mmCIF file of C-alpha atoms and ligand atoms in Angstrom:
data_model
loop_
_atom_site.group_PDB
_atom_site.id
_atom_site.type_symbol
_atom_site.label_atom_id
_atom_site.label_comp_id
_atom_site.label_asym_id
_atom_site.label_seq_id
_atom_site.Cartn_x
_atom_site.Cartn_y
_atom_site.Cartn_z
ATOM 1 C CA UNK A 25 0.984 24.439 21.294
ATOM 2 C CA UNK A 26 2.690 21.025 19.902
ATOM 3 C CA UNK A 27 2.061 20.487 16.244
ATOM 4 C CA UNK A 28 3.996 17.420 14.314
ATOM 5 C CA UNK A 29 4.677 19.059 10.869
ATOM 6 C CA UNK A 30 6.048 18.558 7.728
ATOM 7 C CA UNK A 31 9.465 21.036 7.457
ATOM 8 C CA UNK A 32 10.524 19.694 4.673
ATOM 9 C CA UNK A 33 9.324 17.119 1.866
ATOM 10 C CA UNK A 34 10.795 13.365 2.002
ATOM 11 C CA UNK A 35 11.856 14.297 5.310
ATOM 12 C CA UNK A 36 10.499 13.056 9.346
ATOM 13 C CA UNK A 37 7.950 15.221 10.276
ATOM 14 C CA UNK A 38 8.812 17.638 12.996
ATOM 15 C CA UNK A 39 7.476 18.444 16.304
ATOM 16 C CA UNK A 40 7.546 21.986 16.501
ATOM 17 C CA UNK A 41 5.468 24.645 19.077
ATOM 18 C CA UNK A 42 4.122 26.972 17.755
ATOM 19 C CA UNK A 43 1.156 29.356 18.440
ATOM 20 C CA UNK A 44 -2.724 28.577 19.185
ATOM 21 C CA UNK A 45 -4.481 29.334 15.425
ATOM 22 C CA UNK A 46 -7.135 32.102 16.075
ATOM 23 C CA UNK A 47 -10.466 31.612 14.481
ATOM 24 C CA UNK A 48 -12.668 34.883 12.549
ATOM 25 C CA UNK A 49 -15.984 35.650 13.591
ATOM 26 C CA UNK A 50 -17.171 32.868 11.461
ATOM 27 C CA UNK A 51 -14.787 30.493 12.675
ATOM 28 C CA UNK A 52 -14.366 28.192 15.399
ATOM 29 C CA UNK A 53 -11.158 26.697 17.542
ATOM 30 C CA UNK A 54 -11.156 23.168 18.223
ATOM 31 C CA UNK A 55 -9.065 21.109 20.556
ATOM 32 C CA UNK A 56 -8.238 18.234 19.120
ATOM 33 C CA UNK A 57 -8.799 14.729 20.686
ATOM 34 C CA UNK A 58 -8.170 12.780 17.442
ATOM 35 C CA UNK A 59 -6.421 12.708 14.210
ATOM 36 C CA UNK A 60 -6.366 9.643 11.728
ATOM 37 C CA UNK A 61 -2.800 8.795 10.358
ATOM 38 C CA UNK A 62 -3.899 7.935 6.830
ATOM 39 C CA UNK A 63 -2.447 6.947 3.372
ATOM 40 C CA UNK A 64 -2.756 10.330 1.822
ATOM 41 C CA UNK A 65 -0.745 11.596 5.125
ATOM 42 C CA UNK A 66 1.881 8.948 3.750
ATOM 43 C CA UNK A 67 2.263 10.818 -0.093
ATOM 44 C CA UNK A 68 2.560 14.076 1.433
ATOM 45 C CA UNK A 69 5.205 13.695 3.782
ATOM 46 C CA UNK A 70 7.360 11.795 0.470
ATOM 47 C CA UNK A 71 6.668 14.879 -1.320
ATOM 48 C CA UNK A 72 4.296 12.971 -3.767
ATOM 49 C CA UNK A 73 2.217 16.165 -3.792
ATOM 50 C CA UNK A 74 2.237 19.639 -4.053
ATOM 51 C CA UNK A 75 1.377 21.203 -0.302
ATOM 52 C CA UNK A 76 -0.177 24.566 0.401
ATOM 53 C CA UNK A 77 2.732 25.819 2.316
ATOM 54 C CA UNK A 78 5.597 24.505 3.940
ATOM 55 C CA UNK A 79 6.103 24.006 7.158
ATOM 56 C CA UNK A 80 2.495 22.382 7.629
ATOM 57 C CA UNK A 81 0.802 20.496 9.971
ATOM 58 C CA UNK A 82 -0.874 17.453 8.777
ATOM 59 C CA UNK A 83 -3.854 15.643 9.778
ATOM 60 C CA UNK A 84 -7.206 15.718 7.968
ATOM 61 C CA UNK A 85 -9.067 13.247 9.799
ATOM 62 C CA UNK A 86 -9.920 14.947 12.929
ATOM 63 C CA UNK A 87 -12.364 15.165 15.486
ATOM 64 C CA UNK A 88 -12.088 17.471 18.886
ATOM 65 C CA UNK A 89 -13.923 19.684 21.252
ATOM 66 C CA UNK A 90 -15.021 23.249 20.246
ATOM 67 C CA UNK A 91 -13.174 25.353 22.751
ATOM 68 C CA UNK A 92 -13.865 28.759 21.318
ATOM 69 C CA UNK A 93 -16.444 30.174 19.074
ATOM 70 C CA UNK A 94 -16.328 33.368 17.386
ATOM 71 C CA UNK A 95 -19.040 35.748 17.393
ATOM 72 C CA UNK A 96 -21.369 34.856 14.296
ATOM 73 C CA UNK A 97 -20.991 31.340 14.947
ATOM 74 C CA UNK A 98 -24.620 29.453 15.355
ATOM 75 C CA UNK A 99 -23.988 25.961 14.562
ATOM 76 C CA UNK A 100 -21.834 24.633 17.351
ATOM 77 C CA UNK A 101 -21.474 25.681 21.403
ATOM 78 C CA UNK A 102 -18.044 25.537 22.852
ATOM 79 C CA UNK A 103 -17.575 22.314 24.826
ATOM 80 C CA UNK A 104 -19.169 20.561 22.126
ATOM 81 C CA UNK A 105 -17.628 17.282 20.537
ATOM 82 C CA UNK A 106 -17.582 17.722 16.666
ATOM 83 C CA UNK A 107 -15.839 16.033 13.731
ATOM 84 C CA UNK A 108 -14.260 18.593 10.723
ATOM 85 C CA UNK A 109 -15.128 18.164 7.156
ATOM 86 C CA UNK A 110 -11.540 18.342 6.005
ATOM 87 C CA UNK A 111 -12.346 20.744 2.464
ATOM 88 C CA UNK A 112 -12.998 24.125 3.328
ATOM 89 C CA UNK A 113 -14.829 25.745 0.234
ATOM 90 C CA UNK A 114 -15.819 29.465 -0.247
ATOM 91 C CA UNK A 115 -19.554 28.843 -0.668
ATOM 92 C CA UNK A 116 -19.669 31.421 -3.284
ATOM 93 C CA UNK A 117 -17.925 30.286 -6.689
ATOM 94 C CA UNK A 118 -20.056 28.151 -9.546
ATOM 95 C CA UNK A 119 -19.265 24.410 -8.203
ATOM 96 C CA UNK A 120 -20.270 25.631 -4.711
ATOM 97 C CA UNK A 121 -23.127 27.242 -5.741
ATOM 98 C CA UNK A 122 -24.371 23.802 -7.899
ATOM 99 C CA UNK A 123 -23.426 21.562 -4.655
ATOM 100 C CA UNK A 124 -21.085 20.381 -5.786
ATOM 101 C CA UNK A 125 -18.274 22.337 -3.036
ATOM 102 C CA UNK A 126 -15.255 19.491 -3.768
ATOM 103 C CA UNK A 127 -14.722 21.205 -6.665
ATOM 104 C CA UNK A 128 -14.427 24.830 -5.789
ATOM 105 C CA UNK A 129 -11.809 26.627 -7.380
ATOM 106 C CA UNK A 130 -10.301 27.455 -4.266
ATOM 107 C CA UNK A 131 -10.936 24.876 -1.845
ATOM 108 C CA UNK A 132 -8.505 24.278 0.682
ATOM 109 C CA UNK A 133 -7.707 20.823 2.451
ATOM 110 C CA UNK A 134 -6.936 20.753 5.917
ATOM 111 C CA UNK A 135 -3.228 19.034 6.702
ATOM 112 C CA UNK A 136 -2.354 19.565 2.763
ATOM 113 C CA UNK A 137 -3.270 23.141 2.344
ATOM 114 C CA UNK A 138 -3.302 24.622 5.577
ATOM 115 C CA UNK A 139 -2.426 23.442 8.944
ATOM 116 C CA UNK A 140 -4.228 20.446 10.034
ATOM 117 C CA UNK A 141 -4.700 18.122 12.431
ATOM 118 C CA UNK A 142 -1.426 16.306 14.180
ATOM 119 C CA UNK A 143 -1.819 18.931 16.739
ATOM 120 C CA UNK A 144 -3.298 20.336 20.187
ATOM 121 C CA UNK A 145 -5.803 22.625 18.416
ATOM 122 C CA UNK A 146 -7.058 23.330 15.285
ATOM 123 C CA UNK A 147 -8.906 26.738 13.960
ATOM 124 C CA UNK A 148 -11.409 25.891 10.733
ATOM 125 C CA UNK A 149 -14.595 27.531 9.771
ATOM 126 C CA UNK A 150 -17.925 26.653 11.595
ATOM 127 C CA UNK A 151 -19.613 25.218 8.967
ATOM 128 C CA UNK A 152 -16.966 22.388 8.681
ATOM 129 C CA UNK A 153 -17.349 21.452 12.385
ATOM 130 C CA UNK A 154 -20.505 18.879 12.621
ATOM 131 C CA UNK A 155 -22.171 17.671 15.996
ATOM 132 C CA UNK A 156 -20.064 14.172 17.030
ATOM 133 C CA UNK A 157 -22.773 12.129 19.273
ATOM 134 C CA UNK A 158 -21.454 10.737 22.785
ATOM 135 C CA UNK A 159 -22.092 7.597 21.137
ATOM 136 C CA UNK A 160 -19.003 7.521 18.643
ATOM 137 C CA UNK A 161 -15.759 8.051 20.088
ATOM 138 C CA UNK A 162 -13.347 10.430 18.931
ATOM 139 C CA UNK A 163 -11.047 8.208 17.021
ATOM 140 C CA UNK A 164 -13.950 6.488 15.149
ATOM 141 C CA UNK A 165 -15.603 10.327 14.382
ATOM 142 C CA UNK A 166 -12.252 11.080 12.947
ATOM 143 C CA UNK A 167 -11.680 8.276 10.168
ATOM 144 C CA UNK A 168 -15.328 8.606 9.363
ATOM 145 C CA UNK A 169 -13.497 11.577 7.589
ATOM 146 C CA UNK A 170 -11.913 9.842 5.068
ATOM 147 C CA UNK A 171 -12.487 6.608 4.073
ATOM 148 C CA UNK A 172 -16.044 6.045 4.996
ATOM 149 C CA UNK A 173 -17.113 9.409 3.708
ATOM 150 C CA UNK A 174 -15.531 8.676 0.379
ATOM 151 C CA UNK A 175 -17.343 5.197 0.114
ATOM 152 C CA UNK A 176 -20.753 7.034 1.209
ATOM 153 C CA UNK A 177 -20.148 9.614 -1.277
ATOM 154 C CA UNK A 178 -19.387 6.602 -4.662
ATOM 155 C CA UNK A 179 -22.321 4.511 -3.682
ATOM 156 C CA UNK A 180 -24.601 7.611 -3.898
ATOM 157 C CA UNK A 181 -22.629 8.732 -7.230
ATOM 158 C CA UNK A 182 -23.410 4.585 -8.010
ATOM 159 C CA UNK A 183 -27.314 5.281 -7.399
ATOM 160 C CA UNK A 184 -27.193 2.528 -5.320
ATOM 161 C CA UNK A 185 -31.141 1.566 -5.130
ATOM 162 C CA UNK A 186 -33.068 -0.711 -3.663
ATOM 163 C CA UNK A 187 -33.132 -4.313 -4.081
ATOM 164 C CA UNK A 188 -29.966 -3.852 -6.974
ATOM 165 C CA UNK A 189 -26.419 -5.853 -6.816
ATOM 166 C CA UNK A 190 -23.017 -4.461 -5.728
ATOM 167 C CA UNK A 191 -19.878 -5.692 -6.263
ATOM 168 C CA UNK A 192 -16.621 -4.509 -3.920
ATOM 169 C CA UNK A 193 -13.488 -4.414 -5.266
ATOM 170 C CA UNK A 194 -10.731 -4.464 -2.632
ATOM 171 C CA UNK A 195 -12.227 -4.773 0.803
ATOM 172 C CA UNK A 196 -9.742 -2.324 2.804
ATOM 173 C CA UNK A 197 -11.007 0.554 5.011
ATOM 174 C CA UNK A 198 -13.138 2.195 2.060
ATOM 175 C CA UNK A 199 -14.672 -1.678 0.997
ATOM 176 C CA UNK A 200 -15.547 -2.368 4.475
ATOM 177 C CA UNK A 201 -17.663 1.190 4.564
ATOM 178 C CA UNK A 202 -18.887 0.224 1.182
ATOM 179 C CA UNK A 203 -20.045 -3.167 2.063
ATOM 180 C CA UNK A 204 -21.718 -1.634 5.163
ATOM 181 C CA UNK A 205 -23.240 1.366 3.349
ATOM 182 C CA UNK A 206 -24.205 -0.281 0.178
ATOM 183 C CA UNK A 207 -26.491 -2.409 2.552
ATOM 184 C CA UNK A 208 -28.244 0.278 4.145
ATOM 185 C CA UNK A 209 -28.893 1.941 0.741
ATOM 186 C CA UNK A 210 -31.031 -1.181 0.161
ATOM 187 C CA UNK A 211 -28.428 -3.141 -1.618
ATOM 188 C CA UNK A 212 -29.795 -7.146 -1.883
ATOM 189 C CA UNK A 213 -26.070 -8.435 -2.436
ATOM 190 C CA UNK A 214 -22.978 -7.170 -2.179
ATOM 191 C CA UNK A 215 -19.916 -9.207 -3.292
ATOM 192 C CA UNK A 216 -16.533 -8.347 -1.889
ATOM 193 C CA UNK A 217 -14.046 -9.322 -3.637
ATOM 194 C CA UNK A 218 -10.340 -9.435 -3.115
ATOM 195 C CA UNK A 219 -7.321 -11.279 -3.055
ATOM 196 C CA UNK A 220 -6.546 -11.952 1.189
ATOM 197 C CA UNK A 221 -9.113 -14.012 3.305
ATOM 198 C CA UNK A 222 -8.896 -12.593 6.544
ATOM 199 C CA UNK A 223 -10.278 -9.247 5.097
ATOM 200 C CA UNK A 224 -12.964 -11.059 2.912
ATOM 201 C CA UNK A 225 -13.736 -12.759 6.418
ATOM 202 C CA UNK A 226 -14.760 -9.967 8.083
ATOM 203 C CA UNK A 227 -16.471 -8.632 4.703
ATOM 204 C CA UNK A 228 -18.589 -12.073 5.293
ATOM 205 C CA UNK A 229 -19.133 -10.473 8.713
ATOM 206 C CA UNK A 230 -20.880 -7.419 7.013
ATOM 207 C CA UNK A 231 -22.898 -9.630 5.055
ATOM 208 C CA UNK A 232 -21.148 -9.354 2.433
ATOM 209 C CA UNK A 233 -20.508 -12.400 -0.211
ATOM 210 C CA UNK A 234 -16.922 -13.011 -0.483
ATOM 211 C CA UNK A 235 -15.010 -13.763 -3.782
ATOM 212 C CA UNK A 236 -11.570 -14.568 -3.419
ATOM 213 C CA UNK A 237 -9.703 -13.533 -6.681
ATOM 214 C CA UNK A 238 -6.925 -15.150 -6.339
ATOM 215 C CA UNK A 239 -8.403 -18.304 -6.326
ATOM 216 C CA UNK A 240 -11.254 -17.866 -8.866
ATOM 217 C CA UNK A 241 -12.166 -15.777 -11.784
ATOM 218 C CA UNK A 242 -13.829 -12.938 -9.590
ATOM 219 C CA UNK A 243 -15.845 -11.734 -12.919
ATOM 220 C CA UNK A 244 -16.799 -15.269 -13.988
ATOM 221 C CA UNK A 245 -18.074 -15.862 -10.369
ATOM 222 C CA UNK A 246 -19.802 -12.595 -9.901
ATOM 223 C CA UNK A 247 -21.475 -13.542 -13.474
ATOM 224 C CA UNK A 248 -22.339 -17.405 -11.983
ATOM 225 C CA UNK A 249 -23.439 -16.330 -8.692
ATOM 226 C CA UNK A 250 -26.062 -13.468 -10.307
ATOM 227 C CA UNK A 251 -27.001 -15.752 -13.082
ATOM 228 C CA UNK A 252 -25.334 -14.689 -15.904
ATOM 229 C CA UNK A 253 -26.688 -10.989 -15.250
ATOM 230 C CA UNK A 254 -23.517 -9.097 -13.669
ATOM 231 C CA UNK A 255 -23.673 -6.482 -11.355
ATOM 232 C CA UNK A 256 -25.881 -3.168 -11.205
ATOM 233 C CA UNK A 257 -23.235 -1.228 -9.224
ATOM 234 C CA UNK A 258 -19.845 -2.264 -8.918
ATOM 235 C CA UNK A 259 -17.076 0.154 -6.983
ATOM 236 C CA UNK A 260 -13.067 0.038 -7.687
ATOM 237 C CA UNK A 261 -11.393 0.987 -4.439
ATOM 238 C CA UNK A 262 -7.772 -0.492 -5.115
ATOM 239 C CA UNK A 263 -6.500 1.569 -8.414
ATOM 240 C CA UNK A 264 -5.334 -1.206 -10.228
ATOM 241 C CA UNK A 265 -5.641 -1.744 -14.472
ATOM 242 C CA UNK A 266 -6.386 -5.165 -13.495
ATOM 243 C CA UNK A 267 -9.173 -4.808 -11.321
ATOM 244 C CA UNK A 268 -10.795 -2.051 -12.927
ATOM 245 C CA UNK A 269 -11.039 -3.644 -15.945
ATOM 246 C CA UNK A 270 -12.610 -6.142 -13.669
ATOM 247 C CA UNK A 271 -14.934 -3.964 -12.108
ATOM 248 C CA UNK A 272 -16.298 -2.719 -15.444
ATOM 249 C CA UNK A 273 -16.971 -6.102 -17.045
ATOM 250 C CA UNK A 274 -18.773 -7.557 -13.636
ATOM 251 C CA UNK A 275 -21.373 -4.913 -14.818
ATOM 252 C CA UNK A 276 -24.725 -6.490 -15.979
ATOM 253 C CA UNK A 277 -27.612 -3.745 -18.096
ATOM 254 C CA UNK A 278 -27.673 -0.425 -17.044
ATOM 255 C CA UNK A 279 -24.663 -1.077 -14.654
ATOM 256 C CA UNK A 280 -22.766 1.689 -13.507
ATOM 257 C CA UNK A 281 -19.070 0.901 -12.223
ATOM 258 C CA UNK A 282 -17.559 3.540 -9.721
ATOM 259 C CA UNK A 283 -14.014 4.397 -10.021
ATOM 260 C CA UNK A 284 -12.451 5.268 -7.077
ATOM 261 C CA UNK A 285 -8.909 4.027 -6.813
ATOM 262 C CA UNK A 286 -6.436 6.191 -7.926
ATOM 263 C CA UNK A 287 -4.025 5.385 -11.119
ATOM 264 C CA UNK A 288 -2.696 6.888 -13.786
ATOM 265 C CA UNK A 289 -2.796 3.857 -16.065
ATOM 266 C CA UNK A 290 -4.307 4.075 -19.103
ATOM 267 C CA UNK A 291 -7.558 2.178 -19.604
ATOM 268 C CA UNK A 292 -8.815 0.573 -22.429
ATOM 269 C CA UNK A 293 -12.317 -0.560 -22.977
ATOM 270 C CA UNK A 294 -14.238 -1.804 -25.996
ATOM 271 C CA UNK A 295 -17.204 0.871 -26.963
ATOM 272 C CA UNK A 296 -19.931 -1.772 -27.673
ATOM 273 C CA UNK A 297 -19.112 -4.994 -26.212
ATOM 274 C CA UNK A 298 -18.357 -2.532 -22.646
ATOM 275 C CA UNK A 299 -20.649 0.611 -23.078
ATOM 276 C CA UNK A 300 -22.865 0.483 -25.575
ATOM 277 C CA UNK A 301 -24.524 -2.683 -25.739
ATOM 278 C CA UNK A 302 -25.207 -2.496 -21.685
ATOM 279 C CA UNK A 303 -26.201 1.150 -21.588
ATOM 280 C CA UNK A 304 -23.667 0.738 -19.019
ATOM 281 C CA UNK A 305 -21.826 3.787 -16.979
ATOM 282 C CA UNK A 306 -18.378 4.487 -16.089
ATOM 283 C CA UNK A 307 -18.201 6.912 -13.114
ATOM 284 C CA UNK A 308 -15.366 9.237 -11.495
ATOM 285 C CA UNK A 309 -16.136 9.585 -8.161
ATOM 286 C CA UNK A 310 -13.885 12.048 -6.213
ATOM 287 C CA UNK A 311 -13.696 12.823 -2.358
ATOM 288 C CA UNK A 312 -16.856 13.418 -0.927
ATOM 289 C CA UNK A 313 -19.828 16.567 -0.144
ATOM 290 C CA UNK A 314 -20.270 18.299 3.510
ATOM 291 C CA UNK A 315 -24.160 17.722 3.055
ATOM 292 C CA UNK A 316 -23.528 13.866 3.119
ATOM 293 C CA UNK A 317 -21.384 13.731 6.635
ATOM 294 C CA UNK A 318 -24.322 14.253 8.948
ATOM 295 C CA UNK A 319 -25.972 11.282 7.756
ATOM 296 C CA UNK A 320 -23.244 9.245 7.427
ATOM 297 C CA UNK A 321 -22.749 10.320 11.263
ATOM 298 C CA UNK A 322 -26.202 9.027 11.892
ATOM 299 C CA UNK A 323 -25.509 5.632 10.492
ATOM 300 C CA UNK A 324 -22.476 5.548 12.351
ATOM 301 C CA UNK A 325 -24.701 6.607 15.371
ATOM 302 C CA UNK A 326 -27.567 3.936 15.240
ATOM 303 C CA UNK A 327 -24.756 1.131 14.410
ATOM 304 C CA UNK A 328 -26.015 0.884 10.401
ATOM 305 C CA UNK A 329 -22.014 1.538 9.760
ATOM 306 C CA UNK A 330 -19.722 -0.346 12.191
ATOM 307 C CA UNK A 331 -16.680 1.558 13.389
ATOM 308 C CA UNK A 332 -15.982 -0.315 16.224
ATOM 309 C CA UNK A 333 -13.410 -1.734 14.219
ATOM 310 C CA UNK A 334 -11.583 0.313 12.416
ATOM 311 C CA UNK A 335 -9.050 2.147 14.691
ATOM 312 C CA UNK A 336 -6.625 -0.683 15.422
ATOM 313 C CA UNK A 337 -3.500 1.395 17.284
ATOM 314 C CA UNK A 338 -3.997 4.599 19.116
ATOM 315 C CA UNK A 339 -0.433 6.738 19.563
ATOM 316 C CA UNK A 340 0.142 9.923 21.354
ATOM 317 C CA UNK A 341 0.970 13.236 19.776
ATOM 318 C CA UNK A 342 4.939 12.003 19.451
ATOM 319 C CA UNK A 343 6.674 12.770 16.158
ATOM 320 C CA UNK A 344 8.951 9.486 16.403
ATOM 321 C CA UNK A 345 5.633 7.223 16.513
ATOM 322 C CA UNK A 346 3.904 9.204 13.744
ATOM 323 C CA UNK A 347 6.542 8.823 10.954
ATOM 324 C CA UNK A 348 7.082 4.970 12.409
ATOM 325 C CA UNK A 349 3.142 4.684 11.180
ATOM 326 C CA UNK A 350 3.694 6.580 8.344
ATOM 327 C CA UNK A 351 6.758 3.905 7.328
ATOM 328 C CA UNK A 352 4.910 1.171 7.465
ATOM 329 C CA UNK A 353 2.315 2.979 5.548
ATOM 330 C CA UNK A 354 4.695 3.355 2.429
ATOM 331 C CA UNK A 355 5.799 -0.168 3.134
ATOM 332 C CA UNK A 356 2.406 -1.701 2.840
ATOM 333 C CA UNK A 357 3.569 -3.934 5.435
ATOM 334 C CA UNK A 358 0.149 -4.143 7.526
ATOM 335 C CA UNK A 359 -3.212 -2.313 7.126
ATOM 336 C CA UNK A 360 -3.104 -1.123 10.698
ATOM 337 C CA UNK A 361 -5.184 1.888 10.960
ATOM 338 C CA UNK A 362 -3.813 4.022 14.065
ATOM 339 C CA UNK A 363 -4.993 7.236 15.149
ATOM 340 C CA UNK A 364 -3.676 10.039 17.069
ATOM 341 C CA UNK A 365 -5.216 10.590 20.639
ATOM 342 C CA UNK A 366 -4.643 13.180 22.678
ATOM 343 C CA UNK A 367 -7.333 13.021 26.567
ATOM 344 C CA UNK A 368 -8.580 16.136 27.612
HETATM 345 ZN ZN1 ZN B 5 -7.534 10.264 4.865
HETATM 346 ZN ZN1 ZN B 6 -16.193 27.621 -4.087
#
């Protein structure tokens, strides 16, 4: 089969052929029909991060057909359309065990620790394959994956309830699923705030109330626009010093702010004035759980999370076009969200 892998780190990926995966009795063989072309893809291929094995095929983001199912399997039917939880975890070590599988001491990421999904067919375990409905297309079923999984999963880790405040920091493809999310938890308001109007447009779209921080105090309008309270829940989904700091102090009593973006900055906060006197929270909140991708599915399903609008470029399975995304991923130059296709 065609596979576009990574041969060597900093370098193009590669398409190579190589042979059709086999699945175990527990696993199943999927043919894929989609693969997102994400950020993390972007890292990896610059050598930011240490792979499973080398060549690989990336591609964690993926959604297919089962085409074979081995013998134990109960959960799928071959012919069926499924997306693939991209950790597989061994079910059987303390963090698994306490449901809490993202942590498992040997979990393995598909298209960073084993071969993934920038290819014609994939082999994972059954129990990462979940039912896709008709309704969602491929492409949409794959970035639910990703981004919108990992916004599910920090609004639940948030406590989101109902009738509370949220605040959105950076409204990119995890804000947007926030925004969206955050509302069906029962969220009254949710600001979105960030620094380009044409994404805090659409956020208006979702309902959400825009702040524009780079014409305004964002924290000093969060605190006019809830009346001096602050925020219950507010989520950091850019990684910036700057705007997590900001996300904290948007926090009214009993807040809890989400951390999400990735940094390695050093952050300082002040124990009373921050923490104490709020009974305030500071969360981690770090990929996401199998358990909470069928319902995420379902809201994708009945329309309660919009994905029509995600997938912006769909490319074939061509090595020259991937690494061209990839590019302009590093470069930052748009926030085009493309997605491998491949037609059955
Ligand atoms: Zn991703
Ligand atoms: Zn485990």
């Amino acid at each position: 089969m065609k596979a576009v892998r990574m041969v060597e780190p900093g370098k193009p990926l590669e398409l190579q052929e190589i042979p059709i995966p086999s699945a175990g009795e527990e696993g199943v063989l999927v043919r894929v029909r989609a693969a997102g072309i994400c950020h993390s893809d972007a890292h990896y291929r610059a050598g930011q991060s240490s792979m499973g094995m080398i060549p690989i095929t990336l591609g964690h983001e993926v959604a297919g057909e089962v085409e074979w199912i081995g013998s134990k399997v109960t959960n799928v039917k071959a012919g069926e359309r499924v997306c693939l939880h991209y950790n597989l975890s061994c079910g059987e070590c303390y963090y698994c065990k306490s449901g809490n599988e993202q942590f498992c001491t040997t979990v393995k990421m598909i298209g960073h620790h084993i071969d993934g999904g920038y290819a014609e067919y994939i082999a994972v375990p059954a129990r990462n394959a979940i039912p896709l409905p008709d309704e969602i297309p491929f492409e949409e079923g794959a970035t639910l994956m990703c981004a919108s999984a990992t916004a599910f999963h920090a609004l639940r880790r948030g406590r989101v309830k109902d009738g509370e405040t949220v605040a959105v920091f950076g409204v990119g493809g995890l804000g947007l699923s926030a925004i969206q999310l955050a509302k069906a938890l029962g969220a009254i308001d949710v600001y979105a705030v960030d620094i380009k109007s044409d994404k805090l447009e659409l956020a208006s779209e979702y309902g959400a109330i825009p702040i524009n921080a780079s014409r305004m105090d964002a924290v000093e309008e969060i605190r006019r626009l809830t009346k001096g309270r602050g925020v219950d829940v507010a989520l950091e989904m850019i990684g910036l010093q700057a705007t997590m700091k900001q996300t904290i102090d948007s926090l009214g009593i009993l807040g809890r702010a989400v951390i999400v973006g990735l940094s390695q900055t050093p952050l300082e906060i002040h124990p009373y004035q921050t923490l104490i006197g709020y009974e305030a929270e500071i969360i981690g909140s770090n990929d996401h759980l199998l358990e909470e991708l069928p319902l995420l599915i379902e809201m994708a399903r009945q329309k309660t999370l919009d994905t029509s609008r995600v997938v912006s470029q769909k490319i074939l399975l061509d090595a020259g076009k991937i690494n061209q995304r990839l590019d302009d991923l590093e470069a930052y130059t748009d926030d085009v969200r493309a997605v491998i296709v491949q037609q059955g």
